[in-house]
């Protein structure tokens, strides 16, 4: 008999498209301020968001954007970001956010997966994306999200909305009908990028069902009271599932987000005090900042009720230090999730019995823990690979049925590649990672991507990349390289070779170590657990 930990019964997710759902939620409280730019103070109300995204969606439909089409977005966090996201979703098309720091190869990789018809770009990403798109045979249109520039003949979102013939009087706005999707449970609404348990980044397809199941679970879990009174400080990037799903949550629940483009210590502290922030979703390195940085003592953090830490393990001593410094009244919650599972599957409650827990299962999710060698399901308190099944399981990886079936087995269980267990009371714990994924600052680094790049270097015979524990960042990538005979490249040169080709979070901060051989099994697979040992022996 399989040993399964069953989550609370899931909610009956309505059979509507996510666009119809967002629209209804936004219509409810038009006057509310949904988003404030932390730096400029610029505000966006539900009415602004609704009006601009409805007009933009009509213009996108005039450009033949509809169901089964995709729009990519490459921008830093901004007030216009979710106007573009909502507009796209209203048309029935799918939105695919990418990291605005991506360099050429990283962008091309994502373009090959999601094949967009339009890309929303920002002031910073326009030039590179314009050049890439010009070199391609497919016809991709760019739209500038930042209002003040109009370079390379690229129209701005501002112009498109303000010059639109689809001008709406409020009556029209409140009678708009987002595109109905015939089978919303099977249609992707968003494509996010994740390397999952192995290989290169892939396009994670999430459906209306996935996103609605998350919404119902989050709005109904025990600690979710007075959601609309929450003032969130968002420093997480919108392109990652964590930031993306939270912003969608804030928008649809009627809460407020103070949004930063990136983590800037002073602005972070100032914003908490100025806007009386109640809730801060963050990653472990920001917890380290809260525990240690002198700036934190200079500001008033009295309004803060909840810190939600996720995306990487939260060291207990860091957690304790933050609690001690900020006081007992702050709830520190550990959130666990994975892009492939609609980003989050559990969040720890207030004052759990054991503070190391990541909480109990959200409604609509079941869990089992399996022995990594035999795949046999293990019972309570036994550590193995965490597998989940239910409403949160992604549709699959875009255009990659093979990778999908390697991740979701025939019985619908999604294998996370994380090691963990559950206790007698149904609380879950993550204790390690089986998969090759490296997490730097909560960001994903796929070793295969850096290994493949190293192998394109003329001097490199073989390469392996792994994550080394790091106090501030969680992990940093280290490369082991076997040189070709007579090769002259130095570790520094190889490091630079990589750092010139990848976005900053993937920099080889742990350096390159030259080795004689990479440990592999008989079929040529890297024995990843041996890599650490190899470096410590040197
Ligand atoms: C130990 O990181 C995420 C999602 C994080 C998230 C989002 C909303 C957490 C809480 C929340 O409320 O997704 P990915 O796909 O980038 O990375 C997934 C991997 C997991 O498989 C695990 O290895 O990131 C690691 N991870 C964690 N590890 C995520 N959360 C945790 C955690 N403890 N709390």
Coordinates of C-alpha atoms and ligand atoms in Angstrom, one line a residue:
X1 CA 0.0 0.0 0.0
X2 CA 1.3 3.4 -0.9
X3 CA 1.9 5.7 2.0
X4 CA 0.4 9.1 1.2
X5 CA 0.0 12.3 3.2
X6 CA -3.3 13.8 2.0
X7 CA -3.7 17.5 2.0
X8 CA -7.1 19.1 3.0
X9 CA -9.7 18.6 0.3
X10 CA -9.1 21.0 -2.6
X11 CA -11.6 23.7 -3.6
X12 CA -13.8 23.1 -6.5
X13 CA -12.0 25.5 -8.9
X14 CA -14.5 27.2 -11.2
X15 CA -14.3 26.4 -14.8
X16 CA -13.5 29.9 -15.9
X17 CA -10.5 31.4 -17.6
X18 CA -7.9 33.2 -15.4
X19 CA -8.6 36.3 -17.4
X20 CA -12.3 36.3 -16.5
X21 CA -11.3 35.7 -12.9
X22 CA -8.8 38.6 -12.7
X23 CA -11.3 40.9 -14.4
X24 CA -14.0 40.2 -11.9
X25 CA -11.7 40.7 -9.0
X26 CA -10.4 44.0 -10.3
X27 CA -13.9 45.3 -10.9
X28 CA -14.8 44.9 -7.2
X29 CA -12.8 47.8 -5.8
X30 CA -11.8 50.2 -8.5
X31 CA -10.6 53.0 -6.2
X32 CA -8.0 50.9 -4.3
X33 CA -4.3 51.6 -4.9
X34 CA -2.9 48.3 -5.9
X35 CA 0.7 49.2 -6.6
X36 CA 3.2 52.0 -5.5
X37 CA 6.6 52.3 -6.9
X38 CA 8.9 52.5 -3.9
X39 CA 11.4 54.9 -5.4
X40 CA 9.2 57.3 -7.4
X41 CA 6.0 57.0 -5.3
X42 CA 4.0 56.6 -8.5
X43 CA 0.7 54.9 -7.8
X44 CA -1.5 52.5 -9.8
X45 CA -5.2 52.0 -8.8
X46 CA -7.3 49.0 -9.7
X47 CA -9.2 51.3 -12.0
X48 CA -6.0 52.4 -13.8
X49 CA -4.8 48.9 -14.0
X50 CA -8.2 47.7 -15.3
X51 CA -8.7 50.5 -17.8
X52 CA -5.2 50.4 -19.3
X53 CA -5.1 46.6 -19.5
X54 CA -8.5 46.3 -21.1
X55 CA -7.6 48.9 -23.8
X56 CA -4.3 47.3 -24.3
X57 CA -5.9 43.8 -24.6
X58 CA -8.2 45.1 -27.3
X59 CA -5.2 46.5 -29.2
X60 CA -3.4 43.2 -28.8
X61 CA -6.4 41.4 -30.2
X62 CA -6.3 43.8 -33.1
X63 CA -2.8 42.5 -33.6
X64 CA -4.2 39.0 -33.8
X65 CA -3.2 38.0 -30.3
X66 CA -5.6 35.3 -29.0
X67 CA -5.7 31.9 -27.5
X68 CA -2.7 29.7 -28.3
X69 CA -0.4 32.7 -28.9
X70 CA 2.3 33.8 -26.6
X71 CA 3.6 37.2 -25.5
X72 CA 7.0 37.5 -23.7
X73 CA 7.9 40.2 -21.2
X74 CA 11.4 41.2 -20.4
X75 CA 11.4 44.0 -17.9
X76 CA 12.5 45.0 -14.4
X77 CA 9.6 45.4 -11.9
X78 CA 7.5 48.4 -12.8
X79 CA 3.9 49.8 -12.5
X80 CA 3.3 48.9 -16.2
X81 CA 4.4 45.3 -15.9
X82 CA 1.1 43.9 -14.7
X83 CA -0.9 46.1 -17.2
X84 CA 0.9 44.1 -19.9
X85 CA 0.4 40.8 -18.0
X86 CA -3.3 41.3 -17.4
X87 CA -3.9 42.6 -21.0
X88 CA -2.2 39.5 -22.4
X89 CA -4.2 37.2 -20.2
X90 CA -7.5 39.0 -21.1
X91 CA -6.9 38.1 -24.8
X92 CA -6.7 34.4 -23.9
X93 CA -3.0 34.3 -24.9
X94 CA -0.2 33.2 -22.7
X95 CA 2.3 35.4 -20.9
X96 CA 6.0 34.4 -20.6
X97 CA 8.1 36.5 -18.3
X98 CA 11.9 36.3 -18.6
X99 CA 14.8 37.7 -16.5
X100 CA 15.6 41.2 -17.8
X101 CA 19.3 40.6 -17.0
X102 CA 19.5 37.7 -19.5
X103 CA 22.2 37.9 -22.2
X104 CA 21.9 36.8 -25.8
X105 CA 22.1 33.0 -25.5
X106 CA 19.7 33.0 -22.5
X107 CA 17.2 35.0 -24.4
X108 CA 17.4 32.9 -27.5
X109 CA 16.9 29.8 -25.4
X110 CA 13.6 31.1 -24.0
X111 CA 12.5 32.4 -27.4
X112 CA 13.0 28.9 -28.8
X113 CA 10.8 27.5 -26.1
X114 CA 7.9 29.9 -26.0
X115 CA 7.9 31.3 -29.6
X116 CA 6.2 34.6 -28.8
X117 CA 4.5 36.9 -31.4
X118 CA 5.1 40.0 -29.3
X119 CA 7.7 40.9 -26.6
X120 CA 7.2 43.7 -24.0
X121 CA 10.6 45.2 -23.4
X122 CA 12.0 47.8 -21.0
X123 CA 14.4 50.7 -21.5
X124 CA 17.2 48.4 -20.4
X125 CA 16.3 45.3 -22.4
X126 CA 15.1 46.9 -25.6
X127 CA 18.4 47.2 -27.4
X128 CA 19.6 43.6 -27.1
X129 CA 16.2 42.1 -27.7
X130 CA 15.8 44.3 -30.8
X131 CA 19.1 43.1 -32.2
X132 CA 18.2 39.4 -31.5
X133 CA 14.7 39.7 -33.0
X134 CA 16.1 41.4 -36.1
X135 CA 18.4 38.5 -36.8
X136 CA 15.6 36.0 -36.6
X137 CA 13.3 34.9 -39.5
X138 CA 10.1 35.0 -37.5
X139 CA 8.3 38.3 -37.2
X140 CA 8.3 39.4 -33.6
X141 CA 6.9 42.8 -32.6
X142 CA 8.4 44.7 -29.7
X143 CA 6.4 47.0 -27.4
X144 CA 8.2 49.4 -25.0
X145 CA 6.8 49.3 -21.4
X146 CA 8.7 52.3 -20.1
X147 CA 6.7 55.4 -21.1
X148 CA 9.4 57.8 -22.0
X149 CA 11.3 56.2 -24.8
X150 CA 10.6 55.5 -28.5
X151 CA 13.7 54.1 -30.0
X152 CA 14.2 51.9 -33.1
X153 CA 10.6 52.6 -34.2
X154 CA 9.3 50.6 -31.3
X155 CA 5.9 51.8 -30.1
X156 CA 5.4 52.4 -26.4
X157 CA 2.6 50.9 -24.3
X158 CA 1.7 54.5 -23.4
X159 CA 1.2 55.5 -27.0
X160 CA -0.8 52.4 -27.8
X161 CA -3.2 53.0 -24.9
X162 CA -3.5 56.7 -25.3
X163 CA -4.0 56.7 -29.1
X164 CA -6.3 53.8 -29.0
X165 CA -9.6 54.0 -30.9
X166 CA -10.8 51.5 -28.3
X167 CA -11.2 54.3 -25.9
X168 CA -13.6 53.3 -23.1
X169 CA -16.1 55.1 -21.0
X170 CA -16.4 53.6 -17.6
X171 CA -19.6 51.8 -18.5
X172 CA -17.8 49.9 -21.3
X173 CA -14.9 49.2 -19.0
X174 CA -17.2 47.5 -16.5
X175 CA -18.9 45.5 -19.2
X176 CA -15.8 44.2 -20.9
X177 CA -15.6 40.4 -21.5
X178 CA -12.2 38.8 -21.4
X179 CA -11.8 36.0 -23.9
X180 CA -13.4 32.8 -22.8
X181 CA -11.2 29.8 -23.0
X182 CA -12.9 26.6 -24.1
X183 CA -10.9 24.3 -21.8
X184 CA -9.3 26.6 -19.2
X185 CA -8.0 23.6 -17.2
X186 CA -5.8 22.5 -20.2
X187 CA -4.7 25.8 -21.5
X188 CA -1.5 27.5 -20.4
X189 CA -1.8 31.1 -19.0
X190 CA 1.8 31.6 -18.1
X191 CA 5.1 30.1 -19.0
X192 CA 7.9 30.4 -16.4
X193 CA 11.4 29.0 -16.8
X194 CA 12.8 26.4 -14.6
X195 CA 15.4 23.6 -15.0
X196 CA 13.5 21.3 -12.7
X197 CA 15.5 18.4 -11.5
X198 CA 18.0 18.2 -14.4
X199 CA 19.2 19.7 -17.6
X200 CA 18.6 23.2 -19.2
X201 CA 15.8 25.7 -18.2
X202 CA 12.5 24.6 -19.6
X203 CA 9.1 26.3 -20.0
X204 CA 6.8 25.5 -17.2
X205 CA 3.2 25.8 -18.4
X206 CA 0.7 26.8 -15.7
X207 CA -3.0 26.7 -16.4
X208 CA -6.1 28.7 -15.1
X209 CA -6.8 25.7 -12.9
X210 CA -3.3 25.8 -11.3
X211 CA -3.5 29.5 -10.7
X212 CA -7.0 29.4 -9.3
X213 CA -6.2 26.4 -7.1
X214 CA -3.4 28.5 -5.6
X215 CA -5.7 31.5 -5.1
X216 CA -8.4 29.5 -3.3
X217 CA -5.8 27.7 -1.2
X218 CA -4.1 30.9 -0.1
X219 CA -7.2 32.8 0.6
X220 CA -8.7 30.0 2.7
X221 CA -5.8 28.8 4.8
X222 CA -6.0 29.4 8.5
X223 CA -3.8 32.4 8.8
X224 CA -5.2 34.2 5.8
X225 CA -7.2 36.9 7.6
X226 CA -7.8 40.5 6.5
X227 CA -6.0 39.8 3.2
X228 CA -7.1 43.1 1.7
X229 CA -5.5 45.1 4.6
X230 CA -2.1 43.7 3.9
X231 CA 0.6 46.1 2.6
X232 CA 3.3 44.0 0.9
X233 CA 6.8 45.1 0.2
X234 CA 7.8 43.4 -3.1
X235 CA 11.5 43.2 -3.8
X236 CA 11.2 39.8 -5.6
X237 CA 11.5 40.0 -9.3
X238 CA 8.2 39.6 -11.2
X239 CA 9.8 37.3 -13.8
X240 CA 10.3 34.5 -11.1
X241 CA 7.3 32.5 -10.1
X242 CA 7.6 33.7 -6.5
X243 CA 7.3 37.4 -7.5
X244 CA 4.8 36.7 -10.3
X245 CA 2.4 34.6 -8.3
X246 CA 2.5 37.0 -5.4
X247 CA 1.7 40.0 -7.5
X248 CA -1.2 38.1 -9.1
X249 CA -2.3 37.3 -5.6
X250 CA -2.1 40.9 -4.4
X251 CA -4.0 42.2 -7.4
X252 CA -6.8 39.6 -7.1
X253 CA -7.2 39.8 -3.4
X254 CA -7.3 43.6 -3.2
X255 CA -4.1 44.1 -1.2
X256 CA -1.4 46.6 -1.9
X257 CA 2.2 46.2 -3.1
X258 CA 5.1 48.6 -2.6
X259 CA 7.4 47.6 -5.4
X260 CA 11.1 47.8 -5.7
X261 CA 13.1 47.1 -8.9
X262 CA 15.8 45.4 -6.9
X263 CA 16.9 45.0 -3.3
X264 CA 18.4 48.3 -2.2
X265 CA 19.0 48.3 1.6
X266 CA 18.1 52.0 2.4
X267 CA 15.1 52.1 0.1
X268 CA 14.0 48.8 1.6
X269 CA 14.1 50.1 5.2
X270 CA 12.7 53.5 4.3
X271 CA 9.7 51.9 2.5
X272 CA 8.8 49.7 5.4
X273 CA 8.7 52.7 7.7
X274 CA 7.1 55.1 5.2
X275 CA 4.3 52.8 3.9
X276 CA 3.8 50.9 7.2
X277 CA 4.4 47.6 5.4
X278 CA 2.8 44.6 7.0
X279 CA 4.1 41.7 4.9
X280 CA 7.4 41.0 3.3
X281 CA 8.0 37.9 1.1
X282 CA 11.7 37.4 0.8
X283 CA 14.6 35.0 0.4
X284 CA 17.1 33.8 2.9
X285 CA 19.8 36.3 2.0
X286 CA 17.4 39.2 3.0
X287 CA 16.8 37.4 6.3
X288 CA 20.6 37.5 6.8
X289 CA 20.4 41.3 6.1
X290 CA 17.6 41.7 8.6
X291 CA 19.6 39.7 11.2
X292 CA 22.9 41.5 10.8
X293 CA 22.8 44.9 9.0
X294 CA 23.2 48.0 11.2
X295 CA 20.7 50.0 9.0
X296 CA 17.8 47.8 10.3
X297 CA 18.1 49.3 13.8
X298 CA 17.6 52.9 12.4
X299 CA 14.1 52.4 11.2
X300 CA 10.7 51.6 12.6
X301 CA 9.5 48.2 11.6
X302 CA 6.6 48.1 14.0
X303 CA 4.0 47.7 11.3
X304 CA 5.5 44.4 10.0
X305 CA 3.5 41.3 10.9
X306 CA 4.7 38.6 8.5
X307 CA 8.0 37.7 6.9
X308 CA 7.6 34.9 4.4
X309 CA 10.9 33.3 3.5
X310 CA 11.1 30.9 0.6
X311 CA 13.0 29.7 -2.5
X312 CA 15.9 28.2 -0.5
X313 CA 16.6 26.8 2.9
X314 CA 16.3 29.2 5.8
X315 CA 19.1 28.5 8.4
X316 CA 17.7 28.2 11.9
X317 CA 20.3 30.5 13.4
X318 CA 19.4 33.2 10.9
X319 CA 15.7 32.8 11.7
X320 CA 16.3 33.0 15.4
X321 CA 18.5 36.1 15.0
X322 CA 15.8 37.9 13.0
X323 CA 13.1 37.0 15.6
X324 CA 15.3 38.2 18.4
X325 CA 16.1 41.5 16.6
X326 CA 12.6 42.4 15.3
X327 CA 10.7 41.0 18.3
X328 CA 8.2 38.3 19.1
X329 CA 5.3 40.0 17.4
X330 CA 6.7 39.2 13.9
X331 CA 5.6 35.9 12.4
X332 CA 8.4 34.3 10.5
X333 CA 7.0 31.8 8.0
X334 CA 8.9 29.4 5.9
X335 CA 7.4 28.9 2.4
X336 CA 8.3 26.0 0.2
X337 CA 7.5 25.6 -3.4
X338 CA 8.6 24.9 -6.9
X339 CA 7.8 26.6 -10.2
X340 CA 6.4 23.3 -11.5
X341 CA 4.0 23.1 -8.6
X342 CA 2.4 26.6 -9.2
X343 CA 5.3 28.0 -7.2
X344 CA 4.2 27.3 -3.6
X345 CA 2.8 24.2 -1.9
X346 CA 3.0 25.0 1.8
X347 CA 3.8 27.9 4.2
X348 CA 4.5 27.3 7.8
X349 CA 2.0 28.7 10.3
X350 CA 2.5 31.1 13.1
X351 CA 4.6 29.6 15.9
X352 CA 4.8 26.0 14.7
X353 CA 5.8 23.3 17.2
X354 CA 9.0 22.8 15.3
X355 CA 10.3 26.0 13.6
X356 CA 12.1 24.0 11.0
X357 CA 8.9 23.0 9.3
X358 CA 7.7 24.4 5.9
X359 CA 4.1 23.9 7.1
X360 CA 1.3 21.6 6.2
X361 CA 0.0 20.9 2.7
X362 CA -2.2 23.4 1.0
X363 CA -5.7 22.1 0.1
X364 CA -5.8 20.2 -3.1
X365 CA -2.3 18.7 -2.8
X366 CA -1.1 15.2 -1.7
X367 CA 2.4 14.3 -0.8
X368 CA 4.4 11.1 -0.7
X369 CA 8.0 10.6 0.3
X370 CA 9.9 7.9 -1.7
X371 CA 13.1 6.1 -1.3
X372 CA 15.3 7.6 -4.0
X373 CA 16.8 4.1 -4.8
X374 CA 13.8 1.9 -4.8
X375 CA 10.9 4.5 -5.4
X376 CA 9.1 2.8 -2.5
X377 CA 6.9 5.2 -0.6
X378 CA 8.1 5.8 3.0
X379 CA 6.0 6.7 6.0
X380 CA 6.1 9.4 8.6
X381 CA 9.5 10.7 9.8
X382 CA 11.3 8.9 7.0
X383 CA 13.5 11.0 4.7
X384 CA 13.3 10.6 1.0
X385 CA 12.4 12.4 -2.2
X386 CA 9.3 14.6 -1.8
X387 CA 6.7 14.0 -4.5
X388 CA 3.4 16.0 -4.9
X389 CA 0.2 15.4 -6.8
X390 CA -3.0 17.5 -7.3
X391 CA -4.4 20.7 -8.6
X392 CA -1.1 22.5 -8.4
X393 CA 0.8 20.2 -10.8
X394 CA 1.9 22.1 -13.9
X395 CA 0.5 21.1 -17.3
X396 CA 4.0 20.2 -18.3
X397 CA 7.1 21.6 -20.0
X398 CA 6.4 23.5 -23.2
X399 CA 7.3 21.4 -26.2
X400 CA 9.2 18.8 -24.1
X401 CA 7.0 15.8 -23.4
X402 CA 10.1 13.7 -22.5
X403 CA 11.2 16.1 -19.8
X404 CA 7.6 16.3 -18.6
X405 CA 7.3 12.5 -18.3
X406 CA 10.6 12.3 -16.4
X407 CA 9.2 14.8 -13.9
X408 CA 5.5 13.8 -13.6
X409 CA 5.1 10.0 -13.4
X410 CA 2.3 7.9 -14.9
X411 CA 0.3 8.3 -11.6
X412 CA 0.5 12.0 -11.7
X413 CA 3.2 12.4 -9.0
X414 CA 5.6 15.3 -9.6
X415 CA 9.1 14.4 -8.4
X416 CA 10.7 17.5 -6.8
X417 CA 14.3 16.3 -6.5
X418 CA 14.1 17.6 -2.9
X419 CA 14.8 15.5 0.2
X420 CA 12.4 15.8 3.0
X421 CA 9.9 14.1 5.3
X422 CA 6.6 14.6 7.2
X423 CA 5.8 14.1 10.8
X424 CA 2.9 12.7 12.8
X425 CA 1.0 15.9 12.6
X426 CA 1.4 16.3 8.8
X427 CA 4.1 19.0 9.0
X428 CA 6.6 18.9 6.2
X429 CA 10.4 19.4 6.4
X430 CA 12.9 19.9 3.6
X431 CA 16.4 18.6 4.5
X432 CA 18.4 18.6 1.3
X433 CA 18.4 18.5 -2.4
X434 CA 18.9 15.4 -4.6
X435 CA 18.7 17.3 -7.9
X436 CA 21.6 19.1 -9.5
X437 CA 19.9 22.6 -9.3
X438 CA 22.0 25.4 -7.6
X439 CA 20.2 28.2 -5.8
X440 CA 22.0 31.5 -5.7
X441 CA 20.1 34.2 -3.8
X442 CA 16.9 32.1 -4.5
X443 CA 17.6 32.2 -8.2
X444 CA 18.0 29.0 -10.2
X445 CA 21.3 28.1 -11.8
X446 CA 21.2 25.0 -14.0
X447 CA 24.7 23.4 -13.9
X448 CA 24.0 21.9 -17.3
X449 CA 23.8 25.3 -18.8
X450 CA 27.2 26.4 -17.5
X451 CA 28.7 23.0 -18.3
X452 CA 27.5 23.2 -21.9
X453 CA 29.0 26.7 -22.2
X454 CA 32.3 25.6 -20.8
X455 CA 32.4 22.8 -23.3
X456 CA 32.2 25.3 -26.2
X457 CA 35.6 26.7 -25.1
X458 CA 38.5 25.4 -27.3
X459 CA 40.6 24.5 -24.3
X460 CA 38.0 22.5 -22.4
X461 CA 37.8 18.7 -22.6
X462 CA 35.2 18.1 -19.8
X463 CA 33.4 20.1 -17.2
X464 CA 31.1 19.8 -14.2
X465 CA 29.4 22.5 -12.1
X466 CA 28.0 22.3 -8.6
X467 CA 26.8 24.5 -5.8
X468 CA 29.0 25.3 -2.8
X469 CA 27.4 26.4 0.4
X470 CA 27.7 30.2 1.0
X471 CA 26.7 32.1 4.1
X472 CA 25.3 35.2 2.3
X473 CA 23.9 33.7 -1.0
X474 CA 23.0 30.2 0.1
X475 CA 25.0 28.6 -2.7
X476 CA 27.5 29.7 -5.3
X477 CA 28.5 27.8 -8.5
X478 CA 31.9 26.2 -8.7
X479 CA 33.2 24.7 -12.0
X480 CA 35.5 21.7 -12.3
X481 CA 37.3 21.6 -15.7
X482 CA 39.4 19.1 -17.4
X483 CA 41.7 20.9 -19.9
X484 CA 42.7 19.5 -23.3
X485 CA 46.4 18.4 -23.6
X486 CA 48.6 21.4 -24.1
X487 CA 45.8 23.9 -23.3
X488 CA 47.0 27.1 -21.7
X489 CA 43.8 28.7 -20.4
X490 CA 43.9 29.7 -16.7
X491 CA 41.0 29.3 -14.3
X492 CA 40.6 33.1 -14.3
X493 CA 40.3 33.1 -18.1
X494 CA 37.7 30.3 -18.0
X495 CA 35.7 32.2 -15.4
X496 CA 35.7 35.3 -17.5
X497 CA 34.6 33.3 -20.5
X498 CA 31.5 32.2 -18.6
X499 CA 30.8 35.5 -16.9
X500 CA 30.8 37.3 -20.2
X501 CA 28.1 35.0 -21.5
X502 CA 25.6 34.7 -18.6
X503 CA 23.5 37.0 -16.5
X504 CA 25.0 38.1 -13.2
X505 CA 23.3 35.6 -10.9
X506 CA 25.0 32.8 -12.8
X507 CA 28.6 34.2 -12.4
X508 CA 31.1 31.5 -11.4
X509 CA 31.6 33.1 -8.0
X510 CA 33.1 29.9 -6.7
X511 CA 35.7 30.0 -9.4
X512 CA 37.1 27.3 -11.7
X513 CA 39.2 24.4 -10.5
X514 CA 41.3 22.4 -12.9
X515 CA 41.0 18.6 -12.3
X516 CA 42.3 15.5 -14.1
X517 CA 38.9 13.9 -14.6
X518 CA 35.3 14.3 -13.8
X519 CA 33.8 11.4 -11.8
X520 CA 31.1 9.6 -13.9
X521 CA 29.1 6.5 -13.8
X522 CA 29.6 3.8 -16.6
X523 CA 26.9 5.4 -18.8
X524 CA 28.8 8.8 -18.6
X525 CA 26.5 10.6 -16.1
X526 CA 28.3 13.0 -13.8
X527 CA 28.4 11.6 -10.2
X528 CA 27.4 14.9 -8.7
X529 CA 27.7 13.9 -5.1
X530 CA 31.4 13.2 -5.7
X531 CA 32.2 16.7 -6.9
X532 CA 32.3 18.4 -3.5
X533 CA 34.7 15.7 -2.3
X534 CA 36.9 16.2 -5.2
X535 CA 37.4 19.9 -4.4
X536 CA 37.8 19.4 -0.7
X537 CA 40.6 16.9 -1.4
X538 CA 42.6 19.4 -3.5
Ligands
LIG1 C1 14.3 24.8 1.1 O1 11.9 28.8 -5.4 C2 10.8 28.5 -5.9 C3 9.6 28.9 -5.2 C4 9.7 29.5 -3.9 C5 8.6 30.0 -3.1 C6 7.5 30.7 -3.7 C7 6.5 31.2 -2.9 C8 8.6 29.8 -1.8 C9 7.5 30.3 -1.0 C10 6.5 31.0 -1.5 O2 5.5 31.5 -0.8 O3 10.7 27.9 -7.0 P1 11.9 27.4 -8.0 O4 11.3 26.5 -9.0 O5 12.7 28.5 -8.4 O6 12.8 26.5 -7.0 C11 12.3 25.3 -6.4 C12 13.3 24.7 -5.5 C13 12.8 23.6 -4.7 O7 12.7 22.4 -5.4 C14 13.7 23.6 -3.5 O8 14.9 22.9 -3.9 O9 13.8 25.7 -4.5 C15 14.1 25.1 -3.3 N1 13.2 25.6 -2.2 C16 13.4 25.5 -0.9 N2 14.4 24.8 -0.2 C17 12.1 26.4 -2.4 N3 11.6 26.8 -1.2 C18 12.4 26.2 -0.2 C19 12.4 26.2 1.2 N4 13.4 25.5 1.8 N5 11.5 26.9 1.9

